[in-house]
Amino acid sequence: VQLVESGVGLVQAGESLRLSCAASGDTEEIIEIGWYRQAPGNQRQLVARIGSGGSIDYADFVKGRFTISRDSASNTVYLQMKSLKPEDTAIYYCNADSSTERTWGRGTQVTVSS
């Protein structure tokens, strides 16, 4: 599986941004796909993910503000981010898990200015 993120953004607090992650390769093997983020000096943390059965998990710090969705026809996962805060500034990584491997995208920078 290969993952390519898009949606690099520099926005102001309160604005919105949508990230996209296009998956290719053995996409039928994907069990779970989602987004993580890593801010400078911090560990990478889960933002949101979708399981193959459609179950969705969100980190508490994005509930009510971010929405993850998946377009199976195009093998693309989206992260719609609203009411962005400066603390949302991070590199956002797309992630896909199969039964045998974990794949990461290269990451896309999101910067939220106050």
Tab-separated table of N, CA and C in Angstrom:
chain	number	residue	atom	x	y	z
A	1	VAL	N	0.848	-1.195	0.000
A	1	VAL	CA	0.000	0.000	0.000
A	1	VAL	C	0.885	1.247	0.000
A	2	GLN	N	0.494	2.216	-0.802
A	2	GLN	CA	1.181	3.509	-0.812
A	2	GLN	C	0.146	4.584	-0.466
A	3	LEU	N	0.602	5.575	0.261
A	3	LEU	CA	-0.282	6.646	0.715
A	3	LEU	C	0.309	7.996	0.335
A	4	VAL	N	-0.518	8.862	-0.215
A	4	VAL	CA	-0.074	10.202	-0.586
A	4	VAL	C	-1.052	11.215	-0.007
A	5	GLU	N	-0.537	12.059	0.871
A	5	GLU	CA	-1.378	13.083	1.486
A	5	GLU	C	-1.343	14.363	0.656
A	6	SER	N	-2.397	15.137	0.778
A	6	SER	CA	-2.432	16.466	0.183
A	6	SER	C	-3.260	17.366	1.069
A	7	GLY	N	-3.020	18.678	0.923
A	7	GLY	CA	-3.771	19.633	1.724
A	7	GLY	C	-2.914	20.419	2.676
A	8	VAL	N	-1.648	20.639	2.299
A	8	VAL	CA	-0.768	21.479	3.127
A	8	VAL	C	-1.459	22.809	3.365
A	9	GLY	N	-1.448	23.268	4.626
A	9	GLY	CA	-2.200	24.476	4.891
A	9	GLY	C	-1.606	25.383	5.936
A	10	LEU	N	-1.759	26.659	5.664
A	10	LEU	CA	-1.469	27.689	6.660
A	10	LEU	C	-2.751	28.471	6.817
A	11	VAL	N	-3.394	28.323	7.965
A	11	VAL	CA	-4.676	28.961	8.195
A	11	VAL	C	-4.656	29.723	9.512
A	12	GLN	N	-5.657	30.535	9.697
A	12	GLN	CA	-5.797	31.250	10.961
A	12	GLN	C	-6.723	30.483	11.894
A	13	ALA	N	-6.578	30.737	13.151
A	13	ALA	CA	-7.432	30.090	14.144
A	13	ALA	C	-8.900	30.324	13.799
A	14	GLY	N	-9.675	29.250	13.916
A	14	GLY	CA	-11.092	29.328	13.624
A	14	GLY	C	-11.454	28.920	12.207
A	15	GLU	N	-10.461	28.853	11.346
A	15	GLU	CA	-10.719	28.479	9.956
A	15	GLU	C	-10.765	26.959	9.784
A	16	SER	N	-11.046	26.550	8.541
A	16	SER	CA	-11.193	25.131	8.225
A	16	SER	C	-10.168	24.711	7.192
A	17	LEU	N	-9.931	23.413	7.142
A	17	LEU	CA	-8.991	22.856	6.171
A	17	LEU	C	-9.353	21.393	5.969
A	18	ARG	N	-9.200	20.917	4.749
A	18	ARG	CA	-9.445	19.507	4.484
A	18	ARG	C	-8.176	18.844	3.964
A	19	LEU	N	-7.830	17.741	4.577
A	19	LEU	CA	-6.706	16.923	4.133
A	19	LEU	C	-7.237	15.708	3.383
A	20	SER	N	-6.455	15.280	2.390
A	20	SER	CA	-6.806	14.087	1.622
A	20	SER	C	-5.658	13.094	1.670
A	21	CYS	N	-6.002	11.828	1.619
A	21	CYS	CA	-5.002	10.766	1.575
A	21	CYS	C	-5.451	9.758	0.532
A	22	ALA	N	-4.682	9.654	-0.541
A	22	ALA	CA	-4.994	8.724	-1.613
A	22	ALA	C	-4.186	7.452	-1.416
A	23	ALA	N	-4.880	6.335	-1.342
A	23	ALA	CA	-4.229	5.044	-1.166
A	23	ALA	C	-4.171	4.319	-2.506
A	24	SER	N	-3.077	3.598	-2.718
A	24	SER	CA	-2.934	2.804	-3.934
A	24	SER	C	-2.220	1.496	-3.566
A	25	GLY	N	-2.208	0.595	-4.515
A	25	GLY	CA	-1.596	-0.708	-4.250
A	25	GLY	C	-2.641	-1.685	-3.760
A	26	ASP	N	-2.277	-2.503	-2.790
A	26	ASP	CA	-3.170	-3.539	-2.272
A	26	ASP	C	-4.174	-2.960	-1.273
A	27	THR	N	-5.006	-2.060	-1.751
A	27	THR	CA	-5.933	-1.359	-0.855
A	27	THR	C	-6.982	-2.294	-0.265
A	28	GLU	N	-7.243	-3.391	-0.920
A	28	GLU	CA	-8.224	-4.339	-0.385
A	28	GLU	C	-7.730	-5.010	0.882
A	29	GLU	N	-6.425	-4.907	1.138
A	29	GLU	CA	-5.846	-5.494	2.346
A	29	GLU	C	-5.964	-4.576	3.571
A	30	ILE	N	-6.356	-3.332	3.343
A	30	ILE	CA	-6.403	-2.361	4.440
A	30	ILE	C	-7.518	-2.713	5.423
A	31	ILE	N	-7.135	-2.825	6.688
A	31	ILE	CA	-8.097	-3.098	7.752
A	31	ILE	C	-8.548	-1.790	8.406
A	32	GLU	N	-7.606	-0.874	8.519
A	32	GLU	CA	-7.892	0.378	9.201
A	32	GLU	C	-7.082	1.484	8.533
A	33	ILE	N	-7.685	2.656	8.358
A	33	ILE	CA	-6.978	3.773	7.749
A	33	ILE	C	-7.356	5.042	8.484
A	34	GLY	N	-6.408	5.940	8.632
A	34	GLY	CA	-6.724	7.152	9.374
A	34	GLY	C	-5.598	8.149	9.388
A	35	TRP	N	-5.703	9.069	10.341
A	35	TRP	CA	-4.768	10.178	10.450
A	35	TRP	C	-4.159	10.243	11.843
A	36	TYR	N	-2.862	10.521	11.854
A	36	TYR	CA	-2.124	10.810	13.079
A	36	TYR	C	-1.476	12.174	12.901
A	37	ARG	N	-1.009	12.725	13.997
A	37	ARG	CA	-0.282	13.985	13.889
A	37	ARG	C	0.873	14.015	14.882
A	38	GLN	N	1.857	14.827	14.542
A	38	GLN	CA	3.014	14.970	15.413
A	38	GLN	C	3.455	16.420	15.419
A	39	ALA	N	3.396	17.017	16.583
A	39	ALA	CA	3.868	18.383	16.761
A	39	ALA	C	5.321	18.337	17.231
A	40	PRO	N	6.076	19.394	17.010
A	40	PRO	CA	7.487	19.412	17.433
A	40	PRO	C	7.645	19.082	18.912
A	41	GLY	N	8.519	18.129	19.198
A	41	GLY	CA	8.786	17.747	20.572
A	41	GLY	C	7.779	16.792	21.168
A	42	ASN	N	6.773	16.451	20.391
A	42	ASN	CA	5.730	15.545	20.893
A	42	ASN	C	5.745	14.219	20.143
A	43	GLN	N	5.120	13.221	20.758
A	43	GLN	CA	4.976	11.940	20.094
A	43	GLN	C	3.847	11.991	19.069
A	44	ARG	N	3.930	11.095	18.117
A	44	ARG	CA	2.862	10.988	17.134
A	44	ARG	C	1.613	10.461	17.839
A	45	GLN	N	0.465	11.082	17.535
A	45	GLN	CA	-0.761	10.697	18.213
A	45	GLN	C	-1.903	10.511	17.226
A	46	LEU	N	-2.806	9.638	17.584
A	46	LEU	CA	-3.971	9.382	16.742
A	46	LEU	C	-4.868	10.608	16.705
A	47	VAL	N	-5.363	10.904	15.504
A	47	VAL	CA	-6.363	11.956	15.333
A	47	VAL	C	-7.722	11.316	15.074
A	48	ALA	N	-7.792	10.461	14.058
A	48	ALA	CA	-9.038	9.796	13.714
A	48	ALA	C	-8.727	8.612	12.812
A	49	ARG	N	-9.577	7.587	12.853
A	49	ARG	CA	-9.358	6.419	12.024
A	49	ARG	C	-10.682	5.758	11.709
A	50	ILE	N	-10.693	5.040	10.579
A	50	ILE	CA	-11.867	4.292	10.141
A	50	ILE	C	-11.484	2.834	9.991
A	51	GLY	N	-12.264	1.951	10.585
A	51	GLY	CA	-12.057	0.531	10.423
A	51	GLY	C	-12.746	0.031	9.156
A	52	SER	N	-12.388	-1.177	8.734
A	52	SER	CA	-12.944	-1.723	7.502
A	52	SER	C	-14.453	-1.914	7.595
A	53	GLY	N	-14.957	-2.089	8.808
A	53	GLY	CA	-16.393	-2.233	8.996
A	53	GLY	C	-17.120	-0.908	9.108
A	54	GLY	N	-16.366	0.177	9.025
A	54	GLY	CA	-16.971	1.503	9.085
A	54	GLY	C	-16.909	2.159	10.444
A	55	SER	N	-16.372	1.469	11.432
A	55	SER	CA	-16.274	2.080	12.760
A	55	SER	C	-15.290	3.241	12.725
A	56	ILE	N	-15.573	4.274	13.489
A	56	ILE	CA	-14.747	5.480	13.505
A	56	ILE	C	-14.347	5.826	14.931
A	57	ASP	N	-13.082	6.155	15.095
A	57	ASP	CA	-12.562	6.616	16.382
A	57	ASP	C	-11.965	8.001	16.207
A	58	TYR	N	-12.229	8.854	17.180
A	58	TYR	CA	-11.634	10.186	17.199
A	58	TYR	C	-10.885	10.386	18.507
A	59	ALA	N	-9.790	11.127	18.421
A	59	ALA	CA	-9.138	11.570	19.649
A	59	ALA	C	-10.044	12.583	20.331
A	60	ASP	N	-10.005	12.599	21.639
A	60	ASP	CA	-10.891	13.505	22.384
A	60	ASP	C	-10.671	14.963	21.988
A	61	PHE	N	-9.436	15.303	21.657
A	61	PHE	CA	-9.147	16.709	21.406
A	61	PHE	C	-9.662	17.206	20.053
A	62	VAL	N	-10.221	16.314	19.221
A	62	VAL	CA	-10.776	16.752	17.944
A	62	VAL	C	-12.262	16.469	17.810
A	63	LYS	N	-12.842	15.805	18.778
A	63	LYS	CA	-14.262	15.471	18.688
A	63	LYS	C	-15.101	16.740	18.556
A	64	GLY	N	-15.991	16.690	17.593
A	64	GLY	CA	-16.848	17.836	17.346
A	64	GLY	C	-16.255	18.859	16.396
A	65	ARG	N	-14.957	18.729	16.100
A	65	ARG	CA	-14.314	19.692	15.207
A	65	ARG	C	-13.823	19.036	13.918
A	66	PHE	N	-13.351	17.808	14.007
A	66	PHE	CA	-12.805	17.103	12.851
A	66	PHE	C	-13.746	15.979	12.442
A	67	THR	N	-13.784	15.715	11.136
A	67	THR	CA	-14.583	14.619	10.606
A	67	THR	C	-13.746	13.822	9.624
A	68	ILE	N	-13.689	12.523	9.833
A	68	ILE	CA	-12.980	11.644	8.909
A	68	ILE	C	-14.008	10.952	8.029
A	69	SER	N	-13.666	10.792	6.763
A	69	SER	CA	-14.564	10.103	5.840
A	69	SER	C	-13.730	9.349	4.814
A	70	ARG	N	-14.368	8.396	4.173
A	70	ARG	CA	-13.648	7.543	3.224
A	70	ARG	C	-14.481	7.381	1.962
A	71	ASP	N	-13.852	7.584	0.828
A	71	ASP	CA	-14.461	7.335	-0.468
A	71	ASP	C	-13.858	6.051	-1.005
A	72	SER	N	-14.605	4.964	-0.895
A	72	SER	CA	-14.061	3.667	-1.287
A	72	SER	C	-13.805	3.584	-2.792
A	73	ALA	N	-14.590	4.287	-3.568
A	73	ALA	CA	-14.439	4.227	-5.027
A	73	ALA	C	-13.078	4.767	-5.462
A	74	SER	N	-12.608	5.790	-4.786
A	74	SER	CA	-11.330	6.393	-5.155
A	74	SER	C	-10.221	6.048	-4.166
A	75	ASN	N	-10.540	5.234	-3.176
A	75	ASN	CA	-9.552	4.862	-2.156
A	75	ASN	C	-8.908	6.092	-1.517
A	76	THR	N	-9.752	7.035	-1.191
A	76	THR	CA	-9.275	8.282	-0.595
A	76	THR	C	-9.937	8.492	0.757
A	77	VAL	N	-9.135	8.911	1.712
A	77	VAL	CA	-9.629	9.242	3.044
A	77	VAL	C	-9.451	10.737	3.259
A	78	TYR	N	-10.466	11.345	3.814
A	78	TYR	CA	-10.448	12.785	4.038
A	78	TYR	C	-10.494	13.081	5.534
A	79	LEU	N	-9.880	14.191	5.881
A	79	LEU	CA	-9.993	14.704	7.241
A	79	LEU	C	-10.432	16.156	7.130
A	80	GLN	N	-11.688	16.408	7.436
A	80	GLN	CA	-12.220	17.761	7.437
A	80	GLN	C	-12.009	18.358	8.814
A	81	MET	N	-11.279	19.449	8.854
A	81	MET	CA	-10.937	20.071	10.132
A	81	MET	C	-11.588	21.444	10.212
A	82	LYS	N	-12.344	21.669	11.265
A	82	LYS	CA	-13.014	22.949	11.468
A	82	LYS	C	-12.575	23.537	12.811
A	83	SER	N	-12.844	24.800	12.950
A	83	SER	CA	-12.514	25.494	14.204
A	83	SER	C	-11.086	25.197	14.646
A	84	LEU	N	-10.185	25.335	13.711
A	84	LEU	CA	-8.801	24.998	13.994
A	84	LEU	C	-8.207	25.914	15.055
A	85	LYS	N	-7.325	25.329	15.854
A	85	LYS	CA	-6.662	26.038	16.937
A	85	LYS	C	-5.151	26.023	16.711
A	86	PRO	N	-4.437	26.967	17.277
A	86	PRO	CA	-2.972	26.935	17.133
A	86	PRO	C	-2.368	25.614	17.606
A	87	GLU	N	-2.963	25.002	18.602
A	87	GLU	CA	-2.432	23.722	19.100
A	87	GLU	C	-2.668	22.558	18.150
A	88	ASP	N	-3.419	22.797	17.081
A	88	ASP	CA	-3.580	21.780	16.033
A	88	ASP	C	-2.394	21.790	15.065
A	89	THR	N	-1.513	22.745	15.212
A	89	THR	CA	-0.335	22.813	14.346
A	89	THR	C	0.512	21.567	14.525
A	90	ALA	N	0.776	20.878	13.420
A	90	ALA	CA	1.526	19.626	13.451
A	90	ALA	C	1.737	19.133	12.033
A	91	ILE	N	2.530	18.096	11.918
A	91	ILE	CA	2.581	17.341	10.663
A	91	ILE	C	1.533	16.246	10.781
A	92	TYR	N	0.672	16.173	9.803
A	92	TYR	CA	-0.397	15.175	9.791
A	92	TYR	C	-0.004	14.042	8.857
A	93	TYR	N	-0.090	12.833	9.385
A	93	TYR	CA	0.309	11.644	8.640
A	93	TYR	C	-0.893	10.744	8.393
A	94	CYS	N	-0.987	10.270	7.173
A	94	CYS	CA	-1.974	9.248	6.851
A	94	CYS	C	-1.376	7.895	7.210
A	95	ASN	N	-2.203	7.005	7.702
A	95	ASN	CA	-1.749	5.691	8.142
A	95	ASN	C	-2.724	4.632	7.678
A	96	ALA	N	-2.198	3.500	7.232
A	96	ALA	CA	-3.041	2.374	6.848
A	96	ALA	C	-2.461	1.104	7.439
A	97	ASP	N	-3.316	0.306	8.038
A	97	ASP	CA	-2.903	-0.966	8.629
A	97	ASP	C	-3.563	-2.124	7.887
A	98	SER	N	-2.758	-3.124	7.549
A	98	SER	CA	-3.296	-4.384	7.057
A	98	SER	C	-2.950	-5.438	8.106
A	99	SER	N	-3.214	-6.681	7.809
A	99	SER	CA	-2.897	-7.745	8.762
A	99	SER	C	-1.400	-7.974	8.868
A	100	THR	N	-0.646	-7.464	7.896
A	100	THR	CA	0.785	-7.754	7.879
A	100	THR	C	1.684	-6.534	7.961
A	101	GLU	N	1.158	-5.349	7.712
A	101	GLU	CA	2.046	-4.193	7.723
A	101	GLU	C	1.312	-2.917	8.091
A	102	ARG	N	2.101	-1.946	8.521
A	102	ARG	CA	1.614	-0.601	8.807
A	102	ARG	C	2.329	0.345	7.836
A	103	THR	N	1.554	1.153	7.156
A	103	THR	CA	2.091	2.067	6.145
A	103	THR	C	1.816	3.507	6.550
A	104	TRP	N	2.816	4.354	6.347
A	104	TRP	CA	2.672	5.776	6.643
A	104	TRP	C	2.865	6.596	5.372
A	105	GLY	N	2.122	7.666	5.262
A	105	GLY	CA	2.405	8.644	4.236
A	105	GLY	C	3.572	9.507	4.678
A	106	ARG	N	3.984	10.430	3.815
A	106	ARG	CA	5.141	11.269	4.116
A	106	ARG	C	4.791	12.419	5.047
A	107	GLY	N	3.522	12.668	5.199
A	107	GLY	CA	3.089	13.733	6.101
A	107	GLY	C	2.850	15.038	5.387
A	108	THR	N	1.972	15.843	5.946
A	108	THR	CA	1.669	17.158	5.397
A	108	THR	C	1.565	18.155	6.547
A	109	GLN	N	2.177	19.301	6.365
A	109	GLN	CA	2.247	20.285	7.432
A	109	GLN	C	0.961	21.087	7.516
A	110	VAL	N	0.433	21.192	8.703
A	110	VAL	CA	-0.699	22.075	8.975
A	110	VAL	C	-0.251	23.081	10.033
A	111	THR	N	-0.364	24.355	9.707
A	111	THR	CA	0.017	25.408	10.631
A	111	THR	C	-1.175	26.317	10.871
A	112	VAL	N	-1.516	26.511	12.128
A	112	VAL	CA	-2.636	27.357	12.504
A	112	VAL	C	-2.094	28.546	13.279
A	113	SER	N	-2.276	29.721	12.726
A	113	SER	CA	-1.780	30.920	13.386
A	113	SER	C	-2.865	31.535	14.267
A	114	SER	N	-2.435	32.171	15.326
A	114	SER	CA	-3.404	32.767	16.257
A	114	SER	C	-3.767	34.178	15.853
